[in-house]
Coordinates of C-alpha atoms and ligand atoms in Angstrom, one line a residue:
X1 CA 28.5 35.5 -28.0
X2 CA 30.4 34.9 -24.9
X3 CA 31.3 31.7 -23.3
X4 CA 31.8 29.9 -20.2
X5 CA 33.9 26.1 -20.0
X6 CA 34.2 23.5 -17.8
X7 CA 36.6 21.0 -18.0
X8 CA 36.7 17.9 -15.1
X9 CA 37.9 14.4 -14.7
X10 CA 37.3 11.6 -13.3
X11 CA 37.7 8.6 -11.8
X12 CA 34.3 5.7 -11.2
X13 CA 35.5 2.7 -10.2
X14 CA 32.9 0.4 -12.3
X15 CA 33.4 -0.8 -16.1
X16 CA 34.1 1.5 -19.2
X17 CA 30.8 0.1 -20.9
X18 CA 28.4 0.8 -18.2
X19 CA 29.5 4.2 -17.8
X20 CA 28.6 4.8 -20.9
X21 CA 26.2 2.9 -21.3
X22 CA 25.0 4.6 -18.6
X23 CA 26.4 8.6 -19.8
X24 CA 23.9 8.0 -23.0
X25 CA 20.8 8.0 -22.2
X26 CA 20.2 12.0 -21.1
X27 CA 16.9 11.7 -19.6
X28 CA 19.0 9.6 -16.8
X29 CA 21.1 13.4 -15.3
X30 CA 17.6 14.3 -13.5
X31 CA 19.5 11.1 -10.9
X32 CA 22.6 12.9 -11.3
X33 CA 22.7 16.2 -12.3
X34 CA 21.2 18.4 -9.5
X35 CA 19.7 21.1 -10.5
X36 CA 17.5 19.8 -13.3
X37 CA 14.2 19.4 -12.6
X38 CA 13.0 16.7 -15.7
X39 CA 14.7 15.0 -18.3
X40 CA 13.2 13.2 -20.8
X41 CA 13.9 11.1 -24.5
X42 CA 11.8 12.3 -27.2
X43 CA 13.2 9.9 -30.0
X44 CA 11.9 6.7 -29.8
X45 CA 14.1 3.5 -30.7
X46 CA 17.9 3.5 -29.9
X47 CA 19.9 6.2 -29.1
X48 CA 22.4 7.0 -31.6
X49 CA 23.0 10.4 -32.9
X50 CA 20.1 12.9 -33.8
X51 CA 18.7 11.4 -30.7
X52 CA 16.1 14.4 -28.8
X53 CA 16.3 15.0 -25.2
X54 CA 13.7 17.2 -23.7
X55 CA 15.7 19.2 -20.3
X56 CA 14.1 21.1 -17.6
X57 CA 16.7 23.0 -15.1
X58 CA 15.8 25.3 -13.1
X59 CA 18.7 28.4 -12.8
X60 CA 18.3 30.9 -9.3
X61 CA 15.0 31.4 -9.2
X62 CA 14.1 30.3 -12.3
X63 CA 13.5 27.5 -15.3
X64 CA 14.2 26.9 -18.3
X65 CA 13.5 24.4 -21.0
X66 CA 16.4 22.3 -23.7
X67 CA 16.2 21.1 -26.4
X68 CA 20.3 18.4 -26.5
X69 CA 20.9 16.4 -28.8
X70 CA 23.4 13.9 -30.0
X71 CA 24.9 14.8 -32.4
X72 CA 28.3 12.8 -32.1
X73 CA 28.4 9.2 -30.2
X74 CA 31.5 6.6 -30.9
X75 CA 30.5 3.2 -28.8
X76 CA 32.7 3.5 -25.3
X77 CA 34.7 6.2 -26.7
X78 CA 32.9 9.7 -27.5
X79 CA 30.0 11.4 -26.6
X80 CA 29.0 15.1 -27.6
X81 CA 25.6 16.2 -27.3
X82 CA 24.6 19.7 -27.8
X83 CA 21.6 21.5 -26.7
X84 CA 19.1 24.8 -27.3
X85 CA 17.3 26.8 -25.0
X86 CA 16.1 30.7 -26.0
X87 CA 19.5 32.5 -24.7
X88 CA 22.4 29.9 -24.6
X89 CA 23.3 26.6 -26.2
X90 CA 26.0 24.1 -24.3
X91 CA 27.6 21.8 -25.9
X92 CA 29.0 18.6 -23.7
X93 CA 31.6 16.8 -24.6
X94 CA 32.6 13.3 -22.9
X95 CA 35.2 10.9 -23.4
X96 CA 36.5 7.9 -21.3
X97 CA 38.7 5.9 -21.4
X98 CA 39.1 2.3 -19.0
X99 CA 38.3 -1.4 -19.2
X100 CA 35.9 -3.6 -17.6
X101 CA 36.3 -2.7 -13.9
X102 CA 37.9 0.9 -14.3
X103 CA 37.2 4.1 -16.5
X104 CA 37.8 7.6 -16.6
X105 CA 35.5 10.5 -17.7
X106 CA 36.6 13.3 -19.0
X107 CA 34.3 15.8 -19.5
X108 CA 33.1 19.0 -20.8
X109 CA 31.0 21.1 -21.6
X110 CA 30.9 24.9 -23.6
X111 CA 27.4 27.1 -22.3
X112 CA 27.3 30.0 -24.8
X113 CA 25.6 32.8 -24.3
X114 CA 23.2 34.8 -26.5
X115 CA 23.3 39.3 -26.9
X116 CA 21.9 40.2 -23.7
X117 CA 23.4 37.0 -21.9
X118 CA 26.4 38.1 -23.1
X119 CA 26.6 40.3 -20.7
X120 CA 25.6 38.7 -17.4
X121 CA 28.1 35.5 -17.8
X122 CA 31.0 36.7 -15.8
X123 CA 28.8 37.0 -12.6
X124 CA 27.0 34.1 -14.0
X125 CA 29.8 31.9 -14.9
X126 CA 31.2 30.5 -10.7
X127 CA 27.6 28.9 -10.7
X128 CA 27.9 27.3 -12.8
X129 CA 30.5 26.2 -12.0
X130 CA 30.0 25.1 -8.9
X131 CA 26.2 23.2 -10.8
X132 CA 28.5 21.2 -12.5
X133 CA 30.6 20.1 -10.0
X134 CA 27.8 19.3 -7.4
X135 CA 26.1 16.9 -10.7
X136 CA 30.2 15.5 -11.4
X137 CA 30.3 14.5 -7.5
X138 CA 26.7 13.2 -8.1
X139 CA 27.8 11.6 -11.0
X140 CA 30.3 9.6 -10.0
X141 CA 28.8 8.7 -6.9
X142 CA 25.7 7.1 -8.1
X143 CA 28.0 5.5 -10.4
X144 CA 29.9 3.7 -7.7
X145 CA 26.1 2.9 -6.3
X146 CA 27.4 5.3 -3.3
X147 CA 23.4 4.9 -1.1
X148 CA 21.7 7.6 0.3
X149 CA 21.4 8.3 3.8
X150 CA 18.3 7.7 4.6
X151 CA 17.6 8.4 7.7
X152 CA 15.5 10.9 8.6
X153 CA 17.6 13.9 10.2
X154 CA 16.3 16.1 13.8
X155 CA 14.9 18.5 10.6
X156 CA 11.9 16.3 9.3
X157 CA 10.9 15.1 12.9
X158 CA 10.1 18.5 13.9
X159 CA 9.1 20.0 9.4
X160 CA 5.7 16.5 10.3
X161 CA 4.7 18.1 13.5
X162 CA 4.7 21.8 12.5
X163 CA 2.6 20.4 9.9
X164 CA 3.2 24.2 7.4
X165 CA 7.2 22.5 6.7
X166 CA 5.8 19.1 6.2
X167 CA 3.6 20.1 2.9
X168 CA 6.2 22.3 1.8
X169 CA 7.9 19.0 1.8
X170 CA 4.5 17.8 -0.7
X171 CA 5.6 20.7 -3.7
X172 CA 7.6 20.3 -6.3
X173 CA 11.0 22.5 -3.7
X174 CA 10.2 19.6 -1.8
X175 CA 11.3 17.5 -4.5
X176 CA 14.9 19.2 -5.6
X177 CA 15.5 20.1 -1.9
X178 CA 15.6 16.3 -0.9
X179 CA 17.4 15.4 -4.3
X180 CA 20.2 17.6 -3.3
X181 CA 21.8 14.9 -1.0
X182 CA 21.4 12.1 -3.7
X183 CA 22.4 10.2 -6.7
X184 CA 20.8 8.7 -8.8
X185 CA 19.5 4.6 -9.1
X186 CA 21.6 2.1 -11.2
X187 CA 20.2 -1.4 -9.4
X188 CA 20.5 -3.7 -12.4
X189 CA 16.9 -5.0 -12.6
X190 CA 16.7 -7.7 -15.7
X191 CA 16.3 -10.9 -13.1
X192 CA 13.4 -8.7 -10.4
X193 CA 9.3 -10.0 -12.2
X194 CA 8.0 -6.2 -10.9
X195 CA 4.1 -6.1 -10.7
X196 CA 1.9 -2.6 -11.1
X197 CA -0.7 -1.6 -10.4
X198 CA -2.2 1.7 -12.5
X199 CA 0.6 2.3 -15.2
X200 CA -1.4 3.3 -17.2
X201 CA -1.5 7.0 -16.2
X202 CA 0.8 9.6 -13.3
X203 CA 2.7 8.6 -11.2
X204 CA 2.4 4.6 -11.6
X205 CA 3.1 5.3 -15.4
X206 CA 6.9 7.3 -14.5
X207 CA 7.5 4.7 -12.6
X208 CA 7.8 1.6 -14.9
X209 CA 8.9 3.2 -17.0
X210 CA 12.2 4.2 -14.1
X211 CA 11.9 0.0 -13.0
X212 CA 11.9 -1.3 -17.4
X213 CA 14.9 1.0 -17.9
X214 CA 16.3 -0.7 -15.0
X215 CA 15.6 -3.6 -16.5
X216 CA 12.8 -5.7 -14.7
X217 CA 10.0 -7.6 -16.7
X218 CA 7.2 -5.2 -16.2
X219 CA 4.0 -7.6 -15.3
X220 CA 1.0 -4.2 -15.8
X221 CA -2.3 -4.7 -14.5
X222 CA -4.5 -1.8 -16.1
X223 CA -8.4 -1.9 -16.3
X224 CA -8.0 -0.1 -19.6
X225 CA -6.4 -2.9 -23.0
X226 CA -5.9 -0.1 -25.2
X227 CA -4.3 2.4 -22.5
X228 CA -2.2 -1.3 -21.0
X229 CA -1.2 -2.3 -25.1
X230 CA -0.1 2.7 -25.9
X231 CA 2.0 2.5 -22.3
X232 CA 3.7 -0.8 -23.6
X233 CA 4.6 0.6 -27.4
X234 CA 5.9 4.3 -25.1
X235 CA 8.2 0.9 -22.8
X236 CA 9.1 -0.4 -26.2
X237 CA 9.6 3.1 -27.7
X238 CA 12.1 4.0 -24.7
X239 CA 14.2 0.5 -25.5
X240 CA 12.7 -1.6 -22.9
X241 CA 11.8 -5.2 -22.2
X242 CA 7.3 -5.1 -23.2
X243 CA 4.9 -5.4 -20.0
X244 CA 3.1 -8.4 -19.7
X245 CA -0.7 -7.1 -19.6
X246 CA -3.0 -8.2 -17.5
X247 CA -6.0 -7.2 -17.5
X248 CA -8.1 -6.6 -14.4
X249 CA -10.8 -3.7 -12.9
X250 CA -9.9 -3.4 -9.1
X251 CA -12.7 -2.2 -8.1
X252 CA -14.2 -5.7 -8.6
X253 CA -13.1 -7.8 -5.8
X254 CA -14.5 -10.6 -8.7
X255 CA -11.9 -9.8 -10.9
X256 CA -8.9 -8.9 -8.8
X257 CA -9.1 -12.9 -7.9
X258 CA -9.5 -14.1 -11.1
X259 CA -5.8 -11.8 -11.5
X260 CA -4.9 -13.6 -8.2
X261 CA -5.4 -17.1 -9.3
X262 CA -3.8 -16.5 -13.8
X263 CA -0.8 -15.2 -11.8
X264 CA -0.2 -17.9 -9.1
X265 CA -1.7 -20.2 -12.2
X266 CA 2.1 -19.2 -13.4
X267 CA 3.9 -20.0 -10.8
X268 CA 5.7 -17.1 -11.7
X269 CA 8.2 -15.6 -8.7
X270 CA 7.0 -11.3 -7.9
X271 CA 9.4 -9.7 -6.2
X272 CA 8.3 -6.2 -6.4
X273 CA 4.9 -5.4 -6.2
X274 CA 3.9 -2.0 -6.1
X275 CA -0.2 -1.3 -4.7
X276 CA -0.3 2.0 -6.5
X277 CA -3.8 2.2 -8.3
X278 CA -6.0 4.8 -7.8
X279 CA -8.1 7.2 -7.5
X280 CA -10.2 10.1 -4.8
X281 CA -13.7 9.6 -6.2
X282 CA -15.7 12.9 -5.1
X283 CA -19.6 10.9 -5.8
X284 CA -20.4 8.5 -3.5
X285 CA -21.0 5.1 -6.1
X286 CA -21.9 1.4 -5.2
X287 CA -19.8 -1.3 -7.7
X288 CA -21.6 -3.6 -9.1
X289 CA -19.9 -5.9 -7.0
X290 CA -22.7 -3.7 -4.3
X291 CA -19.4 -1.9 -2.1
X292 CA -18.1 1.8 -2.4
X293 CA -15.5 2.3 -5.1
X294 CA -13.3 4.7 -2.8
X295 CA -13.1 1.6 -0.2
X296 CA -13.1 -1.3 -3.1
X297 CA -10.3 0.2 -4.3
X298 CA -8.2 1.9 -2.4
X299 CA -8.1 -0.7 1.1
X300 CA -9.9 -3.8 0.0
X301 CA -8.3 -4.6 -3.6
X302 CA -4.9 -4.6 -2.1
X303 CA -5.4 -6.4 0.7
X304 CA -6.5 -9.1 -1.7
X305 CA -3.6 -8.5 -3.7
X306 CA -1.3 -9.4 -1.6
X307 CA -2.3 -11.4 0.8
X308 CA -3.9 -13.9 -2.6
X309 CA -0.1 -13.1 -4.2
X310 CA 2.0 -13.6 -0.6
X311 CA 2.9 -17.6 -2.6
X312 CA 5.0 -15.9 -4.8
X313 CA 6.2 -12.7 -2.8
X314 CA 7.3 -15.5 -0.5
X315 CA 8.7 -17.6 -3.9
X316 CA 10.9 -14.4 -4.2
X317 CA 13.1 -14.5 -1.6
X318 CA 13.5 -10.9 -0.4
X319 CA 10.5 -9.9 -1.9
X320 CA 9.7 -6.3 -1.7
X321 CA 5.3 -4.5 -1.4
X322 CA 5.3 -1.2 -2.0
X323 CA 1.2 0.5 -0.8
X324 CA 1.5 3.7 -2.6
X325 CA -0.8 5.7 -0.4
X326 CA -1.1 9.9 0.4
X327 CA -0.7 12.6 2.4
X328 CA -4.3 13.2 2.4
X329 CA -4.6 10.2 5.2
X330 CA -2.8 12.8 8.2
X331 CA -6.7 14.1 8.7
X332 CA -8.2 11.2 8.6
X333 CA -8.1 7.8 11.3
X334 CA -8.9 4.5 10.4
X335 CA -13.5 4.5 11.3
X336 CA -14.0 0.6 11.2
X337 CA -17.9 0.7 11.8
X338 CA -18.2 2.8 8.7
X339 CA -15.3 1.6 5.9
X340 CA -17.6 2.1 3.0
X341 CA -19.3 6.5 4.2
X342 CA -22.6 4.9 4.9
X343 CA -23.4 7.2 7.8
X344 CA -22.4 10.6 7.2
X345 CA -23.2 12.7 3.8
X346 CA -20.8 11.2 1.9
X347 CA -17.1 13.6 0.9
X348 CA -14.8 11.9 -1.4
X349 CA -11.7 13.6 0.3
X350 CA -12.7 11.7 3.7
X351 CA -13.3 8.5 2.5
X352 CA -9.8 8.4 0.1
X353 CA -8.4 9.5 3.3
X354 CA -9.5 6.7 5.4
X355 CA -8.4 4.5 3.5
X356 CA -4.9 5.5 2.4
X357 CA -4.9 4.9 6.2
X358 CA -6.2 1.6 6.2
X359 CA -3.5 1.1 3.0
X360 CA -0.6 3.0 5.3
X361 CA -1.9 1.0 8.6
X362 CA -2.5 -2.5 6.5
X363 CA 1.7 -2.4 5.2
X364 CA 2.7 -1.6 9.5
X365 CA 0.3 -5.1 9.7
X366 CA 1.8 -7.0 6.5
X367 CA 5.6 -5.9 7.9
X368 CA 5.2 -7.6 11.8
X369 CA 3.5 -10.8 10.0
X370 CA 5.6 -11.4 7.3
X371 CA 9.1 -10.4 8.4
X372 CA 9.6 -14.0 9.3
X373 CA 8.9 -15.3 5.0
X374 CA 11.4 -12.5 4.1
X375 CA 9.1 -10.2 2.8
X376 CA 9.5 -6.4 3.3
X377 CA 6.2 -4.3 3.2
X378 CA 7.1 -0.2 2.3
X379 CA 4.4 2.3 2.4
X380 CA 4.8 5.9 1.3
X381 CA 2.9 9.1 -0.1
X382 CA 4.5 10.9 -3.2
X383 CA 3.6 14.3 -1.9
X384 CA 1.3 16.6 -5.2
X385 CA 1.9 15.2 -8.7
X386 CA 0.8 17.1 -10.9
X387 CA -1.6 13.5 -13.2
X388 CA -4.4 13.3 -14.4
X389 CA -6.4 12.3 -11.0
X390 CA -5.6 15.3 -9.4
X391 CA -6.8 17.7 -12.5
X392 CA -10.5 15.8 -12.4
X393 CA -11.1 15.3 -9.0
X394 CA -9.8 18.2 -8.1
X395 CA -10.2 21.2 -10.1
X396 CA -9.5 23.8 -7.2
X397 CA -6.9 22.5 -5.8
X398 CA -5.2 22.3 -9.2
X399 CA -5.8 26.1 -10.3
X400 CA -4.0 27.2 -7.0
X401 CA -1.4 24.8 -6.7
X402 CA -0.2 23.8 -10.4
X403 CA 3.2 25.2 -10.0
X404 CA 3.8 23.6 -7.2
X405 CA 2.5 21.0 -8.3
X406 CA 5.5 17.7 -9.0
X407 CA 6.4 16.1 -12.1
X408 CA 5.3 12.2 -12.2
X409 CA 8.5 11.4 -12.0
X410 CA 9.5 13.7 -9.0
X411 CA 6.5 11.9 -7.2
X412 CA 7.3 8.8 -8.2
X413 CA 11.4 8.4 -7.4
X414 CA 10.5 6.6 -3.7
X415 CA 8.1 4.0 -5.4
X416 CA 11.5 3.7 -7.6
X417 CA 14.2 4.0 -5.4
X418 CA 12.0 1.4 -2.6
X419 CA 11.9 -0.4 -5.7
X420 CA 15.4 -0.9 -6.5
X421 CA 18.1 0.0 -4.1
X422 CA 19.3 -2.9 -1.6
X423 CA 19.4 0.0 1.4
X424 CA 15.4 0.5 1.1
X425 CA 15.7 -3.5 2.1
X426 CA 16.9 -2.5 5.6
X427 CA 13.7 -1.7 7.1
X428 CA 10.4 -3.0 6.9
X429 CA 6.5 -1.5 8.3
X430 CA 8.1 2.4 6.9
X431 CA 6.1 5.7 5.7
X432 CA 8.1 6.8 3.3
X433 CA 7.8 10.7 2.2
X434 CA 11.1 10.7 -1.4
X435 CA 13.4 8.8 0.4
X436 CA 13.3 9.6 4.5
X437 CA 10.6 8.1 7.0
X438 CA 8.5 10.3 8.3
X439 CA 5.9 9.7 11.1
X440 CA 2.1 8.1 10.3
X441 CA 0.7 10.6 12.2
X442 CA 0.2 14.8 13.2
X443 CA -3.1 14.7 14.6
X444 CA -4.3 13.9 17.5
X445 CA -6.1 10.7 17.4
X446 CA -5.6 9.3 12.9
X447 CA -2.9 6.9 14.3
X448 CA -4.0 2.7 14.6
X449 CA -3.6 1.0 18.0
X450 CA -2.3 -2.4 17.3
X451 CA -6.2 -3.5 18.0
X452 CA -7.4 -2.1 15.6
X453 CA -5.4 -2.5 12.7
X454 CA -6.3 -6.3 14.7
X455 CA -9.9 -5.5 14.2
X456 CA -9.6 -4.1 10.6
X457 CA -7.6 -7.4 9.1
X458 CA -10.6 -8.0 10.4
X459 CA -13.2 -6.7 8.9
X460 CA -11.2 -7.1 5.7
X461 CA -10.9 -11.3 5.9
X462 CA -14.9 -10.9 6.0
X463 CA -14.9 -8.9 3.3
X464 CA -12.7 -11.4 0.9
X465 CA -13.8 -14.7 1.7
X466 CA -17.3 -13.5 0.1
X467 CA -15.8 -14.2 -3.2
X468 CA -12.9 -16.4 -1.7
X469 CA -16.1 -18.8 -1.6
X470 CA -18.4 -17.4 -4.7
X471 CA -19.0 -17.6 -7.6
X472 CA -18.1 -15.8 -10.4
X473 CA -21.6 -13.9 -11.6
X474 CA -22.9 -14.5 -7.7
X475 CA -21.5 -11.6 -5.3
X476 CA -23.0 -9.4 -5.1
X477 CA -23.1 -8.1 -1.7
Ligands
LIG501 N1 -1.1 12.6 -7.5 C1 -0.7 13.3 -7.3 O1 -0.9 14.2 -6.5 C2 -1.1 12.1 -6.2 C3 -1.5 11.7 -4.0 C4 -0.8 11.6 -2.9 C5 -1.3 10.2 -3.5 N2 -1.6 9.2 -5.0 C6 -1.3 8.6 -5.1 O2 -0.5 7.8 -6.4 C7 -1.2 6.8 -7.3 C8 -1.1 7.4 -8.6 O3 -2.0 8.7 -8.7 P1 -2.2 9.7 -10.0 O4 -2.3 10.2 -9.2 O5 -1.2 8.4 -11.0 O6 -3.3 9.0 -11.0 P2 -3.1 8.9 -12.3 O7 -2.3 9.8 -13.3 O8 -5.1 9.4 -12.5 O9 -3.9 7.1 -12.3 C9 -4.1 6.7 -11.6 C10 -3.5 5.0 -12.5 O10 -4.6 3.7 -11.7 C11 -5.9 3.0 -12.5 N3 -6.5 2.9 -12.2 C12 -7.5 3.4 -11.5 N4 -8.8 2.9 -11.1 C13 -8.6 0.9 -11.1 C14 -9.4 0.3 -11.8 N5 -10.4 0.3 -10.4 N6 -8.4 -0.7 -11.9 C15 -7.5 0.1 -12.9 N7 -7.1 0.4 -12.9 C16 -7.1 1.2 -12.2 C17 -6.0 4.0 -13.4 O11 -5.7 3.3 -14.4 P3 -6.8 4.1 -16.2 O12 -5.1 4.5 -16.9 O13 -6.7 2.9 -16.5 O14 -7.2 5.5 -15.4 C18 -4.7 4.9 -13.7 O15 -3.6 3.9 -14.6 C19 -2.8 7.1 -6.5 O16 -2.7 6.1 -5.3 C20 -2.9 7.5 -6.1 O17 -3.8 7.8 -4.6 C21 -1.2 10.5 -5.7

């Protein structure tokens, strides 16, 4: 057995109770420790001695799974956690001193290596210490609310144009490279109403869990009541407020219209609207309302919902709309005369990409038009994340790229950042990946002109007019 010890004190200009609460939830390590790929609290209920966390870390070229648990917890004074991996174990001992304005954190980590790793400990020591120092620097910056510098670098712009380096950014490696520049998100969202669609799975679930942990009042729109209830229970087990559940099948405009009506009747402001629900449909299917499913779900539905909720967004003052699109939209222009993919052999990937392109166009339209109403509109894409959408709809792609795919949490990070941070309110109408705006077009002929965008809007208006005017049950095309 051989060990490495690391010790450092941090002066943090934030209240002791806030710092203690943040550090005691070790699932936050994914935000402040650049070597952590993923961190999940695996014991339901409040944080206490015995609470477990599953933490995936990258070390040099390997990925290591650590089973952490709290071994001692004295509120606002002391925390101790033990972590176990196959070949080593760790003890984190954290002492706190301070008051309502400041806090000193004394952080000590001891790493114990078993044979044969123990022999390599002297070689690892400098790397372990460098990682720990970087993590604690990021922790301090996070807790003191330092903002992320989101301006795209010259390399970001160039790599988008060169396509391949841009594509590598979609992967887990791309995320980890970007993450090394960031801080965690600690905004208090406790008075914010955040409506998110598609939170019963994948990226939406990951985003909603993070936003819930920041205190948001979540309104979860789902089509499956059982899944929504299960998700609600999960949130509560993680210490979040139960979300309000609104049931709607977002491929059906009458359902969207009814949802809008219910929300308008409540008259509650919506501070953040996240249009996330989506899927890639490999077969051309027409909904019961007579509209092609990709177009209905991915473009018409967020259009109707966002336009319909504008009064509640305005009421919030400084509201944000976040449209979850896809890097796939780079490959396609919007095709106004064939929004429902009728004129050529149906290709699900194409239909998906065109609808997502349309959502990027809508983002730009709304950003221009709603600036004076104080509504900020962002589009983003999550990169390639390991979710049911990818494994079900693109099984071959999934098999080949699985090791490169992001976790849902990594895919969701930019949604949370755009929803929560003050710096994300500095701009509107941009297209984001990993907290950085990117170009919306790479290939010739794919970018929509302002005239095309205006024509798209008119076409969508014609569609939704039908549902605004037609009573339920009589809305087929
Ligand atoms: N994963 C990626 O690599 C990737 C890449 C680019 C873009 N995206 C986008 O990210 C978003 C989330 O996708 P994901 O990968 O997290 O997929 P996912 O795990 O399959 O989640 C999709 C969510 O959307 C909901 N949904 C789908 N159709 C709906 C409908 N008609 N009405 C109501 N809810 C509906 C699903 O509900 P159920 O649980 O009931 O199915 C689920 O909650 C999508 O907009 C997707 O296009 C994902």
